[in-house]
C-alpha positions as a printed Julia matrix, in Angstrom:
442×3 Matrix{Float64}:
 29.14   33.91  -28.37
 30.27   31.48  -31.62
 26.94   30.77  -33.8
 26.66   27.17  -34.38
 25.61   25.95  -37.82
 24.12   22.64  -38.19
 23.72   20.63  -41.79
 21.28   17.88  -42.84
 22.06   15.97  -46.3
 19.72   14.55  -49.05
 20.64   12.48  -51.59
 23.75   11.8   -53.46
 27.3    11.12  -52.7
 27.81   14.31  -54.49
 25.69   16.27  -52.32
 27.71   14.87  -49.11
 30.84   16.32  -50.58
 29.42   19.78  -51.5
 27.69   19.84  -47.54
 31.52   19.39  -46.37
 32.66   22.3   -48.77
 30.04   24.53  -47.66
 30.45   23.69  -44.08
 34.36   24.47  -44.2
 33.07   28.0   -46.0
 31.14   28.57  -42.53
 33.92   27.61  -40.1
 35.86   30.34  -41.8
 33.49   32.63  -40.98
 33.74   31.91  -37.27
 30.82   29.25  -37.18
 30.96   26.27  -34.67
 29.46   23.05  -36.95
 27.21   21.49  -34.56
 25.24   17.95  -34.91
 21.7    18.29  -36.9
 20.06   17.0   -33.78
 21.46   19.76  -31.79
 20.51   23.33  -31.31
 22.13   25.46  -34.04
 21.46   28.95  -35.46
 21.46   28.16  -38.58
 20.37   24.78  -40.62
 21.27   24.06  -44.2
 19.51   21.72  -45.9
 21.12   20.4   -48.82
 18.2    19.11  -50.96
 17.81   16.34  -53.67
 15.61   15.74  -56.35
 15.86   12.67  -58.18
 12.94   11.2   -57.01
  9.25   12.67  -55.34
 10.2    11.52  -51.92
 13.07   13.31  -51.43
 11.13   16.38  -51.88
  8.81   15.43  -49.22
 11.63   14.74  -46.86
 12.12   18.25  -47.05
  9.35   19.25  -45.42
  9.81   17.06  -42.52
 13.54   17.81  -42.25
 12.29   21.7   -41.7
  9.76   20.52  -38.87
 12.52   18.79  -37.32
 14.92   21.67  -37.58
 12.41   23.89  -35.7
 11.29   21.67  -33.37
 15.11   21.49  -32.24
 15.31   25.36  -32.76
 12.09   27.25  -33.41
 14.52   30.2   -33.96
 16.69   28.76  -36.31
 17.57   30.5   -39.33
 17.24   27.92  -41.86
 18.68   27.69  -45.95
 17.86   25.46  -48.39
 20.39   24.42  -51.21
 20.97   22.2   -53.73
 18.79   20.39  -56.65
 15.31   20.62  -55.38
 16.05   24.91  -54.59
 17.13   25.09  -58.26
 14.35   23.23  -59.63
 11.72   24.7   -57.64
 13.09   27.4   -55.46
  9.46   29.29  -54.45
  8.12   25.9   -53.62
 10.93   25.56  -51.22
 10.73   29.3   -49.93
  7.12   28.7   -48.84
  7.63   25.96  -46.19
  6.94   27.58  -42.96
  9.95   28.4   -41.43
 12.14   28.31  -44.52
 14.69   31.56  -44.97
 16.64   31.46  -47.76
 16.73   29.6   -50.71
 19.96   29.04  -53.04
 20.18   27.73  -56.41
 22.79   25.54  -58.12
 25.34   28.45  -58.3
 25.14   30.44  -55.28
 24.86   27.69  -52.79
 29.11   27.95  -52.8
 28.45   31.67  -51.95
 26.05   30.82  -48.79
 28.04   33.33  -46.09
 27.79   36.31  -48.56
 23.62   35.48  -48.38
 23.65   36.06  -44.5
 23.37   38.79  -42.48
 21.6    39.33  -39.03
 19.69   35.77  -38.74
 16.56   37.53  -38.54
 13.79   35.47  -39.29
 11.92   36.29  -42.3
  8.54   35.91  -42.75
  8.9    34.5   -46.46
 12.02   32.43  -47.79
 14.14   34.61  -49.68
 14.96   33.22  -53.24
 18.4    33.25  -54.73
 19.01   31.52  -57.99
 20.31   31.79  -61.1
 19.13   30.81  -64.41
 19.92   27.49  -65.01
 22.37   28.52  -68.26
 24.59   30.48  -65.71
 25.84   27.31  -63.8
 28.87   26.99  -65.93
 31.61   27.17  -63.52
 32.7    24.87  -61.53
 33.21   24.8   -57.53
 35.53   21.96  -56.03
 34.7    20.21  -52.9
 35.22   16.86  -50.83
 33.83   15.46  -47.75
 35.68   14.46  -44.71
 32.74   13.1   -42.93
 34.51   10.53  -41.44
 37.85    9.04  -40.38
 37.67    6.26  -43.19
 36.47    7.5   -46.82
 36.48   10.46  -48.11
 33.9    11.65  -51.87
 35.93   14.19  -53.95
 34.1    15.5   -56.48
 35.71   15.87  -59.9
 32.55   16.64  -61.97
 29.36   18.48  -62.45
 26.83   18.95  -64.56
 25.28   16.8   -66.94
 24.94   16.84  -71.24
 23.14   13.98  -71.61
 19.15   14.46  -72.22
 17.88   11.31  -70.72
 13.72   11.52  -70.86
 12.96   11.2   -66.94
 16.04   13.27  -65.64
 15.96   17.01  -63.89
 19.76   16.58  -63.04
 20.56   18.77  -66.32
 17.54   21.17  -64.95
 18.88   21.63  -61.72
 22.76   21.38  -62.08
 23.68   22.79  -65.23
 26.27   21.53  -68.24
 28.76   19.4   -68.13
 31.92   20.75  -66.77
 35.17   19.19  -64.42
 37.71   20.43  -61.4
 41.29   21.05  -63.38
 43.35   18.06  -62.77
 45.15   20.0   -60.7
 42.86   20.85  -58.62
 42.2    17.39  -57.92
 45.36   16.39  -56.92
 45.25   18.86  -54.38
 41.88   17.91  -53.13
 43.37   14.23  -52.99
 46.56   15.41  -50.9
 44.64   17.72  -48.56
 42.92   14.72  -48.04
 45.37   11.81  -47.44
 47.01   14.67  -45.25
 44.11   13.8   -42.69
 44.84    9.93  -42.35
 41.81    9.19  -44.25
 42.62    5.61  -46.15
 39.68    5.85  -49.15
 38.61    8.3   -51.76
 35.73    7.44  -53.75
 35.52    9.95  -56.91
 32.12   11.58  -57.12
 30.09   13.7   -59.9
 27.18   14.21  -61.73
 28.69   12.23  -64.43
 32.28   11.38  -63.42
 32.9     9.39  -67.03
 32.48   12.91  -68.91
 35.87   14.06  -67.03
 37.62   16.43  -68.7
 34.98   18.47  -70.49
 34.86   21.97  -69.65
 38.17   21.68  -67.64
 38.81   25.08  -68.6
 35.56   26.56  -69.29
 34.81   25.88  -72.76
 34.5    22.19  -73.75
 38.37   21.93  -75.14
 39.18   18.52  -73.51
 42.42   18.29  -71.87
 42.58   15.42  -69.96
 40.08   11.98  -70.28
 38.66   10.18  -67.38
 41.98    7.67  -68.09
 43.94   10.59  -67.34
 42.12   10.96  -63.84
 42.98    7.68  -62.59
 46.0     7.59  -63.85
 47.55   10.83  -62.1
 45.2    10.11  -58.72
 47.45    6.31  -58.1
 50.07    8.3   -57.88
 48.93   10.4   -54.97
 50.55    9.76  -52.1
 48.8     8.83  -48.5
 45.78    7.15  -50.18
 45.45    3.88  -49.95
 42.44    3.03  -51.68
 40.63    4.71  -54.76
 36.82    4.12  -55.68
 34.97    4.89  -58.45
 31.23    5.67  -57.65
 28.97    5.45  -60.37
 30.09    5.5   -64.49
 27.77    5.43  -67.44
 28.62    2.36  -69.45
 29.1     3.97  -72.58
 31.8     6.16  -70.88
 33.91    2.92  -69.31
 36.33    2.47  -71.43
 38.44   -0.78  -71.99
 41.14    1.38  -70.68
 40.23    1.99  -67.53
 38.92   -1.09  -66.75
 42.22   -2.53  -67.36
 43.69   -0.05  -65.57
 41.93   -1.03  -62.58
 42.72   -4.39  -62.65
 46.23   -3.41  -63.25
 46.37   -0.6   -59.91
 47.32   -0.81  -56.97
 44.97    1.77  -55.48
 41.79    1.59  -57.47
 39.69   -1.21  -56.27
 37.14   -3.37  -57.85
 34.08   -2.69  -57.63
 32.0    -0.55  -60.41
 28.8     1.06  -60.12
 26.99    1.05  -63.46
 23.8     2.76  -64.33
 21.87    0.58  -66.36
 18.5     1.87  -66.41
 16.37   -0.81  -68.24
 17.4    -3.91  -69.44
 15.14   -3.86  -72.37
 16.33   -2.16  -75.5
 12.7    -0.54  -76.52
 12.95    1.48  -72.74
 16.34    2.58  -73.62
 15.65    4.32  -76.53
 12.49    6.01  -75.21
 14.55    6.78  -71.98
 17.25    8.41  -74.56
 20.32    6.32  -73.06
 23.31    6.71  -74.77
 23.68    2.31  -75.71
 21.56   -0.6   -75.38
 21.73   -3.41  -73.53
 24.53   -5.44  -75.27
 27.37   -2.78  -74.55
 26.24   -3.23  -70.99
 26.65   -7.37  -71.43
 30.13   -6.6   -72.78
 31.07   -3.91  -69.86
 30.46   -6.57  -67.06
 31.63   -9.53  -69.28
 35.32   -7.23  -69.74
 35.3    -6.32  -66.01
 34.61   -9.91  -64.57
 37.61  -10.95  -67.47
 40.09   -9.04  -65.59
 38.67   -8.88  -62.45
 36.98  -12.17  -61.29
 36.13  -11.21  -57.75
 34.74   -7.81  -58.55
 31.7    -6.07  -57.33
 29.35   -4.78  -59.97
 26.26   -2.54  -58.77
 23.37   -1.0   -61.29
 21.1     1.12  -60.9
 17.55   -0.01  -62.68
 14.81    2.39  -63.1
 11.06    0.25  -62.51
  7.88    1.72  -63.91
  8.67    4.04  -66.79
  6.02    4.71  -68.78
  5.94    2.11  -71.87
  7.15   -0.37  -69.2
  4.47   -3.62  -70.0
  4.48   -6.5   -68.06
  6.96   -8.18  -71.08
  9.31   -5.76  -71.14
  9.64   -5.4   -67.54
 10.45   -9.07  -67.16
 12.71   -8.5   -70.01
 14.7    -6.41  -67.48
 14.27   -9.31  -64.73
 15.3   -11.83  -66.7
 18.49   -9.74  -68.62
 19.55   -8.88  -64.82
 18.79  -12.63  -63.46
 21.59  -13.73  -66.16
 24.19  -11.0   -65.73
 27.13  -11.57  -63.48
 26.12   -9.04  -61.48
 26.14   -8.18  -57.43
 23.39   -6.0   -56.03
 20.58   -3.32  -57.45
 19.73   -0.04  -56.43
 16.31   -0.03  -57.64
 14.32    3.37  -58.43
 10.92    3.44  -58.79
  9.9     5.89  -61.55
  8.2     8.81  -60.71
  6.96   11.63  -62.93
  8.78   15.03  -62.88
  7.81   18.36  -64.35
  9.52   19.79  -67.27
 10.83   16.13  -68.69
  9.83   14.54  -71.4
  9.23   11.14  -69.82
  5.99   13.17  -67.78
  4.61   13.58  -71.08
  4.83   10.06  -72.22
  2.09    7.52  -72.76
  1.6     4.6   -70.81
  1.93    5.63  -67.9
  2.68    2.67  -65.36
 -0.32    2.39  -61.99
  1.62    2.94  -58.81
  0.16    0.06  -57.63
  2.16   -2.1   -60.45
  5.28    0.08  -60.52
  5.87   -0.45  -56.21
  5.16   -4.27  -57.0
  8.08   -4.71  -59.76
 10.05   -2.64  -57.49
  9.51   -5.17  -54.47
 10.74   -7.94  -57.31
 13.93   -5.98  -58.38
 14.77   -5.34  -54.77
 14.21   -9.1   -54.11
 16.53  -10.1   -56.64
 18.94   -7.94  -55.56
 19.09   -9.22  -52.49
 19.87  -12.63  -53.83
 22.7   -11.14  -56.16
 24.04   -9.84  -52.76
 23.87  -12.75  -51.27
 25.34  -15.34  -54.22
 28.04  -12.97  -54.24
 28.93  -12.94  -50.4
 28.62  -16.85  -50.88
 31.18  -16.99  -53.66
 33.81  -14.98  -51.52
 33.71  -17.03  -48.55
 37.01  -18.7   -48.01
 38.9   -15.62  -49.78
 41.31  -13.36  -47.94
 40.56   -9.77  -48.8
 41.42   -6.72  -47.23
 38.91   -4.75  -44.81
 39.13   -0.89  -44.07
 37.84   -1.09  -40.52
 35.1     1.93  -39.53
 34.8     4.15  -36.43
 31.64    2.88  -34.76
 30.91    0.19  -32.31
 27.55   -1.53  -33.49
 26.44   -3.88  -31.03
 29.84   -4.98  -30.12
 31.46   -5.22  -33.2
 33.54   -3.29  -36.02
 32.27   -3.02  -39.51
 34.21   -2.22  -42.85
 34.39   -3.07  -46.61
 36.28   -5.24  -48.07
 37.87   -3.62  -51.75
 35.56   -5.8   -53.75
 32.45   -3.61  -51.43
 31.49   -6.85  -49.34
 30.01   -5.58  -46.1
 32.29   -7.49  -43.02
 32.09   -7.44  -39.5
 34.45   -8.67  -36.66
 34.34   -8.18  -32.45
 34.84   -4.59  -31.72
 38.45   -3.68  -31.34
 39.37    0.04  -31.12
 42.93   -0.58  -32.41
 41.61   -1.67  -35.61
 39.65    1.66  -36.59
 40.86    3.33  -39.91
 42.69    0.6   -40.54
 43.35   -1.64  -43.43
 43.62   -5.19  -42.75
 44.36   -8.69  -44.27
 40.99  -11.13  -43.3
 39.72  -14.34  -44.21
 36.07  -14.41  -45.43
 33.91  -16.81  -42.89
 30.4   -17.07  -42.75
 27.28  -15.08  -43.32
 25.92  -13.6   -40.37
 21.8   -14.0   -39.79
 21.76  -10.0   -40.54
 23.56  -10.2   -44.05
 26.82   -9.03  -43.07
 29.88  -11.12  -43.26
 32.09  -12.62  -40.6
 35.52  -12.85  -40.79
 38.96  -13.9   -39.25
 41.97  -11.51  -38.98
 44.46  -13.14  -41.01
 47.96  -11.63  -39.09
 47.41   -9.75  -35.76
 48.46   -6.24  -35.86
 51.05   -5.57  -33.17
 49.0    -3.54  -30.89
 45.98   -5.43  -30.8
C-alpha cells in the first residue's frame, strides 16, 4: 500500500518553497502527499527560528501529529534542527532530525519507519552549508515563491539566520529561469522571488563569491519569462535596492509594486548596535525614490520592538520616523533573546511587559497605515488575481499594489487576473470592488 507523507510549515516564505521541494523529493519515491490533518506515515516539520514562539509551536505541532497518528514517523527540518538539533530530537515522539544541508537529502535518511525511541540527529556543521539547493512552491493555483537565494553574510546582533542557514550563496540564473518556466507551465499567474537575502543575488552563483550576475540582472532576465504574468519581490534590505531596480519596476510590465523593506529601527543609535548595514536616512530616500516612480505603491517594513538599548525616547523615535514615512503596513517583531548572538549579551535589556506594550502600538499604527492606504486607492481601477477559495460567499485576491479585495464568489473568476474598480471598505478590512469588463464566461 502507497505511504502517505504529510508536511506542516513554520515560518518564512522561504521555508514554504523548500516544504514543496522536499515534498516533490518524496512523491518520487512513491509517497502519496496527504493533508497535515490527515493520517500520514510520515510528518515533516519544517521548523523556524526567528523568534521564541516558533520554537514552541514545535512542540505542539508534534502533539498534533501524533494525536492524528500515534505511529507516525515524524522529521524535523529546517532552522530551529540546525540551531538546536538535540533539543528538537528530544520531543517525545520526534525521529529524525535534519540540519540546514541534509534536509534536501530527507529520502536517503529513511528506512523502515520504525519508531525510534530517541530522535536521530543529522546535521552538519554550520561551515558546510555552502551549496546551494533550488526549490519553489506550488501550493496553490495562484502564486507561486521561487527561491533564488540562501544564506546570509550580514552579522546583524539579534539574528541566528547566519547560525542556522549558512553563507551567502544564489541558484545560477539559469536555474532560475527554469524554475520560473516549470512554473508558468502549471497556469500559475504570480511568482514572488524568495531568499534569505534575495538583494545579495549573485554571490556565490558558482560556489566561490565571483559575482556573475546582480540582483538587476535577476529581474531583468525573469520579465522575459514567458507564462508569468505577475512578478513579486518579497522582502529586500534597503541598502541592497538599488535605484536601478526600482526604476526597473516602475518601468515592467511584470514586476509589480509593492516592496517589502526591512527596516528594523527607526532610530539611528539601534541601528548601529543592531549592526545594520545604513541608517535611517537611506531608508527615507528608498521609499521617497519608490513613491517618485511609483505613486500607488505598497511599501511594507518590518520593525523589530524591544531590543535591548530600546528607551522609551528612542522607541518613539521609531513611532514617530514610521508615523511620517509614506509607508503602508508593519510587520512588527517583538524582540526576543537568542543564544549565541550578540544582542543576548547586550545591556538594557527591555521588561516583557514594556516590549509586548510598544508592540501593541506598532501593530496599531500599522493598522492605520493599512487602512489610509486602502482609503487613498478607492476610486482606482487596479487589477485583482482572483484566489481558489470561497470565504463566506465571496472570492478574495490582491490587487498588484498588495491591497487585499473581495467580490461575490464566482468560480469562473479563480486564477484569474482581472480589471476592477476599487469601492468601499468592508467592516472586516478587506476591500470591495466592481468588475470593470465582464469576462465572457461569467
Amino acid at each position: 500500500m502507497q505511504k502517505k507523507v504529510a508536511f506542516y510549515t513554520l515560518g518564512c516564505k522561504l521555508n514554504f518553497s523548500e516544504t514543496s521541494t522536499i515534498a516533490r523529493q518524496f512523491e518520487e519515491k512513491g509517497f502519496q502527499k496527504t493533508d497535515f490533518q490527515s493520517p500520514a506515515d510520515v510528518v515533516v516539520i519544517n521548523t523556524c527560528s526567528v523568534t521564541e514562539n516558533a520554537d514552541k509551536r514545535f512542540k505542539t505541532i508534534v502533539k498534533q501529529a501524533r494525536k492524528i497518528n500515534n505511529d507516525a514517523f515524524i522529521i524535523g527540518v529546517g532552522c530551529y534542527a540546525q540551531l538546536k538539533p538535540e533539543e528538537l530530537a528530544a520531543v517525545n515522539g520526534v525521529d529524525l532530525v535534519l540540519g540546514a544541508t541534509e534536509k534536501f537529502k530527507v529520502t536517503d535518511y529513511i528506512n523502515d519507519l520504525t519508531k525510534n525511541d530517541f530522535g536521530e540527529v543529522h546535521s552538519c556543521e554550520i561551515d558546510d552549508a555552502d551549496f546551494y539547493v533550488g526549490s519553489y512552491s506550488i501550493g496553490d493555483r495562484t502564486r507561486a515563491f521561487l527561491k533564488v537565494q540562501d544564506g546570509c553574510d550580514y552579522k546583524c546582533t539579534y539574528c541566528t539566520i547566519p547560525l542556522a542557514r549558512g553563507i551567502s550563496r544564489s541558484d545560477t540564473l539559469a536555474n532560475v529561469l527554469k524554475n520560473a518556466k516549470e512554473i508558468s507551465e502549471q497556469n500559475i499567474k504570480e511568482i514572488v522571488l524568495t531568499g534569505v537575502n534575495i538583494g545579495d543575488y549573485g554571490k556565490g552563483e558558482f560556489g566561490n563569491k565571483k559575482h556573475e550576475h546582480t540582483f538587476l540582472d535577476l529581474v531583468k532576465a525573469l520579465e522575459t519569462v514567458e507564462g508569468i504574468e505577475r512578478l513579486r519581490i518579497s522582502s529586500i534590505e534597503p541598502n541592497l535596492l538599488k535605484n536601478e531596480t526600482i526604476d526597473f519596476v516602475a518601468a515592467s510590465q511584470k514586476f509589480v509594486p509593492h516592496f517589502h523593506i526591512p527596516l528594523q529601527s527607526g532610530s539611528n543609535t539601534l541601528l548601529k548596535l543592531m549592526r545594520r548595514r545604513y541608517m535611517r536616512e537611506l531608508y527615507v530616500d528608498r521609499v521617497h525614490r519608490i513613491k517618485q516612480q511609483l505613486p500607488d505603491a505598497c511599501i511594507g517594513v518590518d520593525v523589530i520592538v524591544g531590543f535591548p538599548g530600546e528607551t522609551d525616547e528612542l522607541f518613539l523615535e521609531t513611532y514617530n520616523f514610521l508615523i511620517n514615512l509614506d509607508i503602508s503596513y508593519l510587520h512588527v517583531f517583538t524582540y526576543s533573546e537568542r543564544d549565541n548572538t550578540l544582542a543576548a549579551n547586550m545591556e538594557g535589556a527591555v521588561p516583557l511587559k514594556t516590549r509586548k506594550k510598544r508592540s501593541k502600538m506598532l501593530r496599531g499604527l500599522s493598522a492605520k497605515k493599512r487602512r489610509a492606504f486602502y482609503e487613498s486607492q478607492l476610486g482606482k481601477i487596479h487589477e485583482v488575481l482572483f484566489e481558489g477559495e470561497n470565504k463566506e460567499g465571496y472570492i478574495h485576491g490582491f490587487t498588484e499594489n498588495y491591497v487585499k479585495i473581495k467580490f461575490p464568489w464566482n468560480p469562473y473568476l479563480v486564477n484569474t487576473l482581472q480589471q476592477v474598480k476599487l469601492i468601499e471598505i468592508a467592516e472586516d478590512g478587506i476591500v470591495k470592488v466592481q468588475l470593470v469588463s465582464v469576462p465572457a464566461e461569467v
